Amino acid sequence: MGVDLYGNKTQLSIQDSIDELGELALSAGAEVIGALTQKLRRYSHYYLGQGKLEELKELIIENSIGTVICDDELDPNQQQNLEKVLEKVKVIDRTALILDIFASRAQTREGRLQVELAQHEYLLPRLAGQWSHLERLGGGIGTRGPGETQIETDRRLIRNRIIKLKKELKSIRTHRNLYRERRRRSGVDVVGLVGYTNAGKSTLLNTLTKAGVAAEDKLFMTLDPVTRKLQLPNSKQILITDTVGFIQKLPTTLVAAFRATLEEIGETSAILHVVDITHPNAAQHVSVVTEVLKNLGVNQSKSIIILNKVDLLSSSASIEDISILAPTRIDNDDGTPVNIVSAKNGTGISELLNSIQTILED
């Protein structure tokens, strides 16, 4: 369920955002029963307004729903209030859902540590809600009830774990920086693959380098950086790095935890921005990715926009037709080079390699 605030400017419409939330839920293994949206001037203490809350209760009873997912990050009080009024129904938000997907996808030690750090930092301010079922037990020794005692214990344990995770990640980051410095001294160019989740980055990496990276039609299939060698038409060897895909409302705890990984993009010689040309929100996806990179301080002056999945468009559409279509799908006012490809069947790959070679020579 989602709330559309008056005057709130987001990249996607409320309906598109809810559709994306449904895709995230499916990626996490959930069955999507229905969706509710509401337009409000401000979020209520229950996230939704009273009338829509009653509608939600009816939907839950009629369909025996066990979990409700909110499209925005709930504050701890909103989550507690919703769970109290909905009874026996688990309430999570978009952030918790994305963290759950990341936890299931992380393969390397660094990836797992980063996800765990993000999960703990998300959970810490929400511990009171985890122990709300103990409130009825009343006071214990002194003036504190057993629930409060347990909360303090849990807070200490989580804070200690966060400190340990940050220390381990700092060590990994130091090693990564040393490797990056050696790579810089070697003079080898590195290009970075970026894009909205499920734009086809991993498939493109496989097509360009025969990397054999897992690539499925699912959200967030790549979490851990993958770097492979790529030979250009002039026989020059470069490196190409695939990283985690982006999404609107990307949790701040996740961005912070994955900062070391995302910084890999900032050290590249050029950016390859992969876009799913078939997606109706392609332009918004470009804006989301561009904004995240900007916030990370990534220089995007040397970039190529790669319009991928051209094979899914009309079979009668020529590259020339799609070139005319492209400006209606994405904003390219800054003159960033555009290549049209199919990572799946190889269309446009030779032209893309030439474009990469040209941008690195500039």
Coordinates of C-alpha atoms in Angstrom, one line a residue:
M1 CA 0.0 0.0 0.0
G2 CA 1.2 3.5 -0.7
V3 CA 0.5 7.2 0.1
D4 CA 0.8 10.0 -2.5
L5 CA 1.5 13.2 -0.6
Y6 CA 0.2 16.5 -2.1
G7 CA 3.1 18.4 -3.6
N8 CA 5.5 15.5 -3.1
K9 CA 7.7 15.4 -6.2
T10 CA 9.0 11.8 -7.0
Q11 CA 10.4 10.2 -10.1
L12 CA 7.6 7.7 -10.4
S13 CA 3.8 8.1 -10.1
I14 CA 2.1 6.5 -7.1
Q15 CA 0.7 3.7 -9.3
D16 CA 4.1 3.0 -10.9
S17 CA 5.7 3.0 -7.5
I18 CA 3.1 0.5 -6.2
D19 CA 3.7 -1.7 -9.3
E20 CA 7.4 -1.6 -8.5
L21 CA 6.7 -2.5 -4.9
G22 CA 4.7 -5.5 -6.2
E23 CA 7.7 -6.6 -8.3
L24 CA 9.9 -6.3 -5.2
A25 CA 7.5 -8.4 -3.2
L26 CA 7.5 -11.1 -5.9
S27 CA 11.3 -11.1 -5.9
A28 CA 11.2 -11.7 -2.2
G29 CA 8.9 -14.8 -2.7
A30 CA 5.7 -13.2 -1.7
E31 CA 2.3 -13.6 -3.3
V32 CA 0.7 -10.3 -4.1
I33 CA -3.0 -10.2 -3.3
G34 CA -4.0 -6.6 -3.8
A35 CA -2.9 -3.0 -3.5
L36 CA -4.3 0.2 -1.8
T37 CA -3.3 3.8 -2.4
Q38 CA -4.3 7.1 -0.9
K39 CA -3.6 10.8 -1.5
L40 CA -2.9 12.7 1.7
R41 CA -1.5 16.1 2.8
R42 CA 0.7 14.4 5.3
Y43 CA 1.3 10.9 6.7
S44 CA -0.9 9.9 9.6
H45 CA 0.2 8.2 12.8
Y46 CA -1.0 5.0 11.0
Y47 CA 0.5 6.0 7.7
L48 CA -2.9 5.8 6.1
G49 CA -6.0 7.8 6.8
Q50 CA -8.8 6.3 9.0
G51 CA -11.2 5.5 6.1
K52 CA -8.5 3.7 4.1
L53 CA -7.3 1.9 7.2
E54 CA -10.8 0.4 7.5
E55 CA -10.7 -0.6 3.9
L56 CA -7.4 -2.3 4.5
K57 CA -8.8 -4.3 7.5
E58 CA -11.6 -5.6 5.3
L59 CA -9.2 -6.6 2.6
I60 CA -7.1 -8.5 5.1
I61 CA -10.1 -10.4 6.5
E62 CA -11.5 -11.2 3.1
N63 CA -8.2 -12.6 1.7
S64 CA -6.5 -13.9 4.9
I65 CA -3.6 -11.6 4.4
G66 CA -0.6 -12.2 6.7
T67 CA 1.7 -9.4 5.7
V68 CA 1.2 -5.8 4.7
I69 CA 3.9 -3.9 2.9
C70 CA 4.1 -0.1 2.9
D71 CA 5.7 1.7 -0.1
D72 CA 7.5 4.3 2.1
E73 CA 9.8 3.8 5.1
L74 CA 7.7 3.9 8.2
D75 CA 8.9 5.5 11.4
P76 CA 8.9 3.1 14.4
N77 CA 5.6 4.6 15.8
Q78 CA 3.7 4.2 12.6
Q79 CA 4.8 0.5 12.4
Q80 CA 3.8 -0.2 16.0
N81 CA 0.4 1.6 15.5
L82 CA -0.4 -0.3 12.3
E83 CA 0.5 -3.7 13.9
K84 CA -1.6 -2.9 16.9
V85 CA -4.7 -1.9 14.9
L86 CA -4.3 -4.7 12.3
E87 CA -3.6 -7.4 14.9
K88 CA -1.7 -10.6 14.0
V89 CA -0.6 -9.1 10.7
K90 CA 3.1 -8.4 10.0
V91 CA 3.7 -4.9 8.8
I92 CA 6.9 -4.1 6.9
D93 CA 8.0 -1.2 4.7
R94 CA 9.8 -0.9 1.4
T95 CA 13.2 -0.6 3.2
A96 CA 12.7 -3.8 5.1
L97 CA 11.6 -5.6 1.9
I98 CA 14.7 -4.4 -0.1
L99 CA 17.0 -5.4 2.8
D100 CA 15.4 -8.8 2.8
I101 CA 16.0 -9.2 -0.9
F102 CA 19.6 -8.0 -0.5
A103 CA 20.2 -10.5 2.3
S104 CA 19.0 -13.4 0.1
R105 CA 21.2 -12.3 -2.9
A106 CA 24.5 -11.4 -1.1
Q107 CA 27.2 -14.0 -2.1
T108 CA 30.6 -12.6 -0.9
R109 CA 31.7 -11.9 2.7
E110 CA 31.8 -8.2 2.0
G111 CA 28.3 -8.2 0.6
R112 CA 26.9 -10.1 3.5
L113 CA 28.6 -7.8 6.0
Q114 CA 27.2 -4.8 4.2
V115 CA 23.7 -6.1 4.2
E116 CA 23.9 -7.1 7.9
L117 CA 25.2 -3.6 8.8
A118 CA 22.2 -2.0 7.0
Q119 CA 19.8 -4.4 8.7
H120 CA 21.1 -3.6 12.2
E121 CA 21.1 0.1 11.6
Y122 CA 17.5 -0.1 10.4
L123 CA 16.4 -2.3 13.3
L124 CA 18.0 -0.3 16.1
P125 CA 15.4 2.4 16.4
R126 CA 12.6 -0.1 16.0
L127 CA 13.5 -2.4 18.9
A128 CA 10.7 -1.1 21.1
G129 CA 8.1 -2.4 18.7
Q130 CA 9.8 -5.8 18.6
W131 CA 9.1 -6.1 22.4
S132 CA 5.7 -4.4 22.6
H133 CA 4.1 -7.8 23.3
L134 CA 5.9 -7.7 26.7
E135 CA 4.3 -4.5 27.9
R136 CA 1.4 -6.2 29.5
L137 CA 3.7 -7.9 31.9
G138 CA 4.1 -4.7 33.9
G139 CA 6.9 -3.6 36.1
G140 CA 9.7 -5.8 37.3
I141 CA 12.7 -5.1 39.6
G142 CA 12.8 -1.4 40.4
T143 CA 10.7 0.6 37.8
R144 CA 11.6 -1.2 34.6
G145 CA 9.6 -4.0 33.1
P146 CA 11.2 -7.1 31.6
G147 CA 10.5 -5.9 28.1
E148 CA 12.5 -2.7 28.7
T149 CA 15.3 -4.6 30.2
Q150 CA 15.5 -6.9 27.2
I151 CA 15.4 -3.9 24.8
E152 CA 18.4 -2.3 26.6
T153 CA 20.2 -5.7 26.3
D154 CA 19.4 -6.0 22.6
R155 CA 20.4 -2.4 21.9
R156 CA 23.8 -2.9 23.5
L157 CA 24.3 -6.1 21.5
I158 CA 23.3 -4.5 18.2
R159 CA 25.4 -1.4 18.8
N160 CA 28.4 -3.7 19.5
R161 CA 27.7 -5.7 16.4
I162 CA 27.5 -2.5 14.3
I163 CA 30.9 -1.4 15.6
K164 CA 32.4 -4.7 14.7
L165 CA 30.8 -4.8 11.3
K166 CA 32.1 -1.3 10.5
K167 CA 35.6 -2.3 11.6
E168 CA 35.6 -5.4 9.4
L169 CA 34.3 -3.3 6.4
K170 CA 36.9 -0.7 7.0
S171 CA 39.6 -3.4 6.7
I172 CA 38.0 -4.6 3.5
R173 CA 37.8 -1.1 2.2
T174 CA 41.5 -0.6 2.9
H175 CA 42.4 -3.6 0.9
R176 CA 40.1 -2.5 -1.9
N177 CA 41.8 0.9 -2.0
L178 CA 45.2 -0.7 -2.3
Y179 CA 44.1 -2.9 -5.2
R180 CA 42.5 0.2 -6.8
E181 CA 45.8 2.1 -6.4
R182 CA 47.8 -0.7 -8.0
R183 CA 45.3 -0.8 -10.9
R184 CA 45.6 3.0 -11.3
R185 CA 49.4 2.8 -11.5
S186 CA 49.1 0.0 -14.1
G187 CA 47.4 2.4 -16.5
V188 CA 44.6 0.0 -17.3
D189 CA 41.3 1.8 -18.0
V190 CA 38.2 0.7 -16.1
V191 CA 34.6 1.3 -17.2
G192 CA 31.7 0.9 -14.8
L193 CA 28.3 -0.6 -15.6
V194 CA 25.5 1.3 -13.8
G195 CA 21.7 1.2 -14.2
Y196 CA 18.3 0.7 -12.7
T197 CA 17.7 -2.7 -11.3
N198 CA 16.9 -5.3 -13.9
A199 CA 18.1 -3.1 -16.8
G200 CA 20.3 -6.0 -18.1
K201 CA 23.7 -5.0 -16.8
S202 CA 24.8 -8.6 -16.0
T203 CA 23.6 -9.9 -19.3
L204 CA 25.5 -7.2 -21.1
L205 CA 28.7 -8.0 -19.0
N206 CA 28.3 -11.6 -20.1
T207 CA 27.8 -10.7 -23.8
L208 CA 30.8 -8.4 -23.8
T209 CA 33.2 -10.6 -21.8
K210 CA 31.8 -14.1 -21.7
A211 CA 31.9 -13.6 -17.9
G212 CA 29.3 -16.2 -16.9
V213 CA 27.8 -14.0 -14.3
A214 CA 24.3 -15.0 -12.9
A215 CA 21.8 -13.0 -15.0
E216 CA 18.0 -13.5 -14.5
D217 CA 14.9 -11.4 -15.0
K218 CA 14.8 -10.5 -11.3
L219 CA 15.4 -7.4 -9.3
F220 CA 18.9 -7.0 -7.6
M221 CA 20.5 -10.1 -9.1
T222 CA 23.9 -8.5 -8.7
L223 CA 25.1 -7.1 -5.3
D224 CA 28.8 -7.8 -5.3
P225 CA 31.1 -6.0 -7.8
V226 CA 32.2 -8.2 -10.7
T227 CA 35.2 -7.1 -12.7
R228 CA 36.2 -8.8 -16.0
K229 CA 38.7 -8.1 -18.9
L230 CA 37.3 -6.7 -22.1
Q231 CA 39.2 -6.3 -25.4
L232 CA 38.4 -3.3 -27.6
P233 CA 38.5 -3.3 -31.4
N234 CA 42.0 -1.8 -31.3
S235 CA 43.1 -4.8 -29.2
K236 CA 43.5 -2.7 -26.1
Q237 CA 42.6 -4.5 -22.9
I238 CA 40.4 -2.7 -20.4
L239 CA 38.4 -3.8 -17.3
I240 CA 34.7 -3.6 -16.9
T241 CA 32.9 -3.6 -13.5
D242 CA 29.3 -4.5 -12.8
T243 CA 27.8 -3.3 -9.5
V244 CA 24.5 -3.3 -7.7
G245 CA 21.5 -1.8 -9.6
F246 CA 19.7 1.2 -8.3
I247 CA 16.0 1.8 -7.5
Q248 CA 13.9 4.8 -6.4
K249 CA 13.6 5.2 -2.6
L250 CA 16.9 3.2 -2.1
P251 CA 17.3 2.9 1.7
T252 CA 19.8 5.4 3.1
T253 CA 21.1 2.6 5.4
L254 CA 21.8 0.5 2.4
V255 CA 23.6 3.3 0.5
A256 CA 25.8 4.0 3.5
A257 CA 26.6 0.3 4.0
F258 CA 27.4 -0.3 0.4
R259 CA 29.3 3.0 0.0
A260 CA 32.7 1.2 -0.4
T261 CA 31.3 -0.9 -3.2
L262 CA 29.6 2.0 -4.9
E263 CA 32.8 4.0 -4.7
E264 CA 34.2 1.6 -7.3
I265 CA 32.1 3.5 -9.8
G266 CA 33.7 6.8 -8.9
E267 CA 37.1 5.4 -9.8
T268 CA 36.3 4.4 -13.3
S269 CA 37.5 6.0 -16.6
A270 CA 34.0 6.0 -18.1
I271 CA 30.4 5.1 -17.1
L272 CA 28.2 2.8 -19.1
H273 CA 24.6 3.6 -18.1
V274 CA 22.3 0.7 -19.0
V275 CA 18.6 1.4 -19.6
D276 CA 15.8 -0.9 -20.3
I277 CA 14.4 0.8 -23.4
T278 CA 11.1 -1.2 -23.2
H279 CA 10.2 0.0 -19.7
P280 CA 7.5 2.7 -19.7
N281 CA 9.4 4.6 -17.0
A282 CA 12.8 4.5 -18.7
A283 CA 13.3 8.3 -18.4
Q284 CA 12.5 8.2 -14.7
H285 CA 14.9 5.3 -14.2
V286 CA 17.7 7.3 -15.9
S287 CA 16.9 10.3 -13.6
V288 CA 17.0 8.1 -10.5
V289 CA 20.4 6.5 -11.4
T290 CA 21.9 9.9 -12.4
E291 CA 20.8 11.4 -9.1
V292 CA 22.2 8.6 -7.0
L293 CA 25.6 8.9 -8.8
K294 CA 25.5 12.6 -8.3
N295 CA 24.9 12.2 -4.5
L296 CA 27.9 9.8 -4.4
G297 CA 30.1 12.4 -6.1
V298 CA 30.6 10.3 -9.2
N299 CA 31.9 12.3 -12.3
Q300 CA 29.5 11.5 -15.1
S301 CA 31.1 13.6 -17.8
K302 CA 32.4 10.5 -19.6
S303 CA 29.3 8.4 -20.0
I304 CA 27.5 6.3 -22.6
I305 CA 23.7 5.7 -22.4
I306 CA 23.0 2.1 -23.5
L307 CA 19.4 1.4 -24.5
N308 CA 19.1 -2.3 -23.9
K309 CA 16.5 -5.0 -24.6
V310 CA 15.9 -3.7 -28.1
D311 CA 15.0 -7.4 -29.0
L312 CA 11.8 -7.0 -27.0
L313 CA 10.5 -4.2 -29.2
S314 CA 8.6 -4.7 -32.4
S315 CA 10.4 -7.1 -34.7
S316 CA 9.7 -4.8 -37.6
A317 CA 11.4 -1.8 -35.8
S318 CA 14.8 -1.0 -37.3
I319 CA 17.7 0.6 -35.4
E320 CA 16.9 3.8 -37.2
D321 CA 13.3 3.7 -36.0
I322 CA 14.5 3.1 -32.4
S323 CA 17.0 6.0 -32.7
I324 CA 14.1 8.3 -33.5
L325 CA 12.1 6.8 -30.6
A326 CA 15.0 7.1 -28.1
P327 CA 14.6 10.9 -27.3
T328 CA 11.0 10.2 -26.3
R329 CA 12.0 7.6 -23.8
I330 CA 15.0 9.3 -22.2
D331 CA 16.3 12.8 -21.6
N332 CA 19.5 13.3 -23.5
D333 CA 19.8 17.1 -23.7
D334 CA 23.4 17.0 -22.4
G335 CA 24.6 15.3 -25.6
T336 CA 25.7 12.0 -23.8
P337 CA 26.4 9.4 -26.5
V338 CA 23.6 6.8 -26.9
N339 CA 24.0 3.2 -28.1
I340 CA 21.1 0.8 -28.9
V341 CA 21.8 -2.8 -28.1
S342 CA 20.4 -6.2 -27.3
A343 CA 22.6 -7.8 -24.7
K344 CA 20.6 -11.0 -25.3
N345 CA 21.1 -11.4 -29.0
G346 CA 24.2 -9.2 -29.6
T347 CA 22.5 -6.5 -31.7
G348 CA 24.6 -3.3 -31.6
I349 CA 27.5 -4.8 -29.5
S350 CA 30.1 -4.0 -32.2
E351 CA 29.0 -0.4 -32.3
L352 CA 29.0 -0.2 -28.5
L353 CA 32.6 -1.4 -28.4
N354 CA 33.6 1.3 -30.9
S355 CA 31.8 3.9 -28.7
I356 CA 33.7 2.7 -25.6
Q357 CA 37.0 2.9 -27.5
T358 CA 36.2 6.4 -28.7
I359 CA 35.2 7.8 -25.3
L360 CA 38.4 6.4 -23.7
E361 CA 40.5 8.0 -26.4
D362 CA 39.0 11.5 -25.8

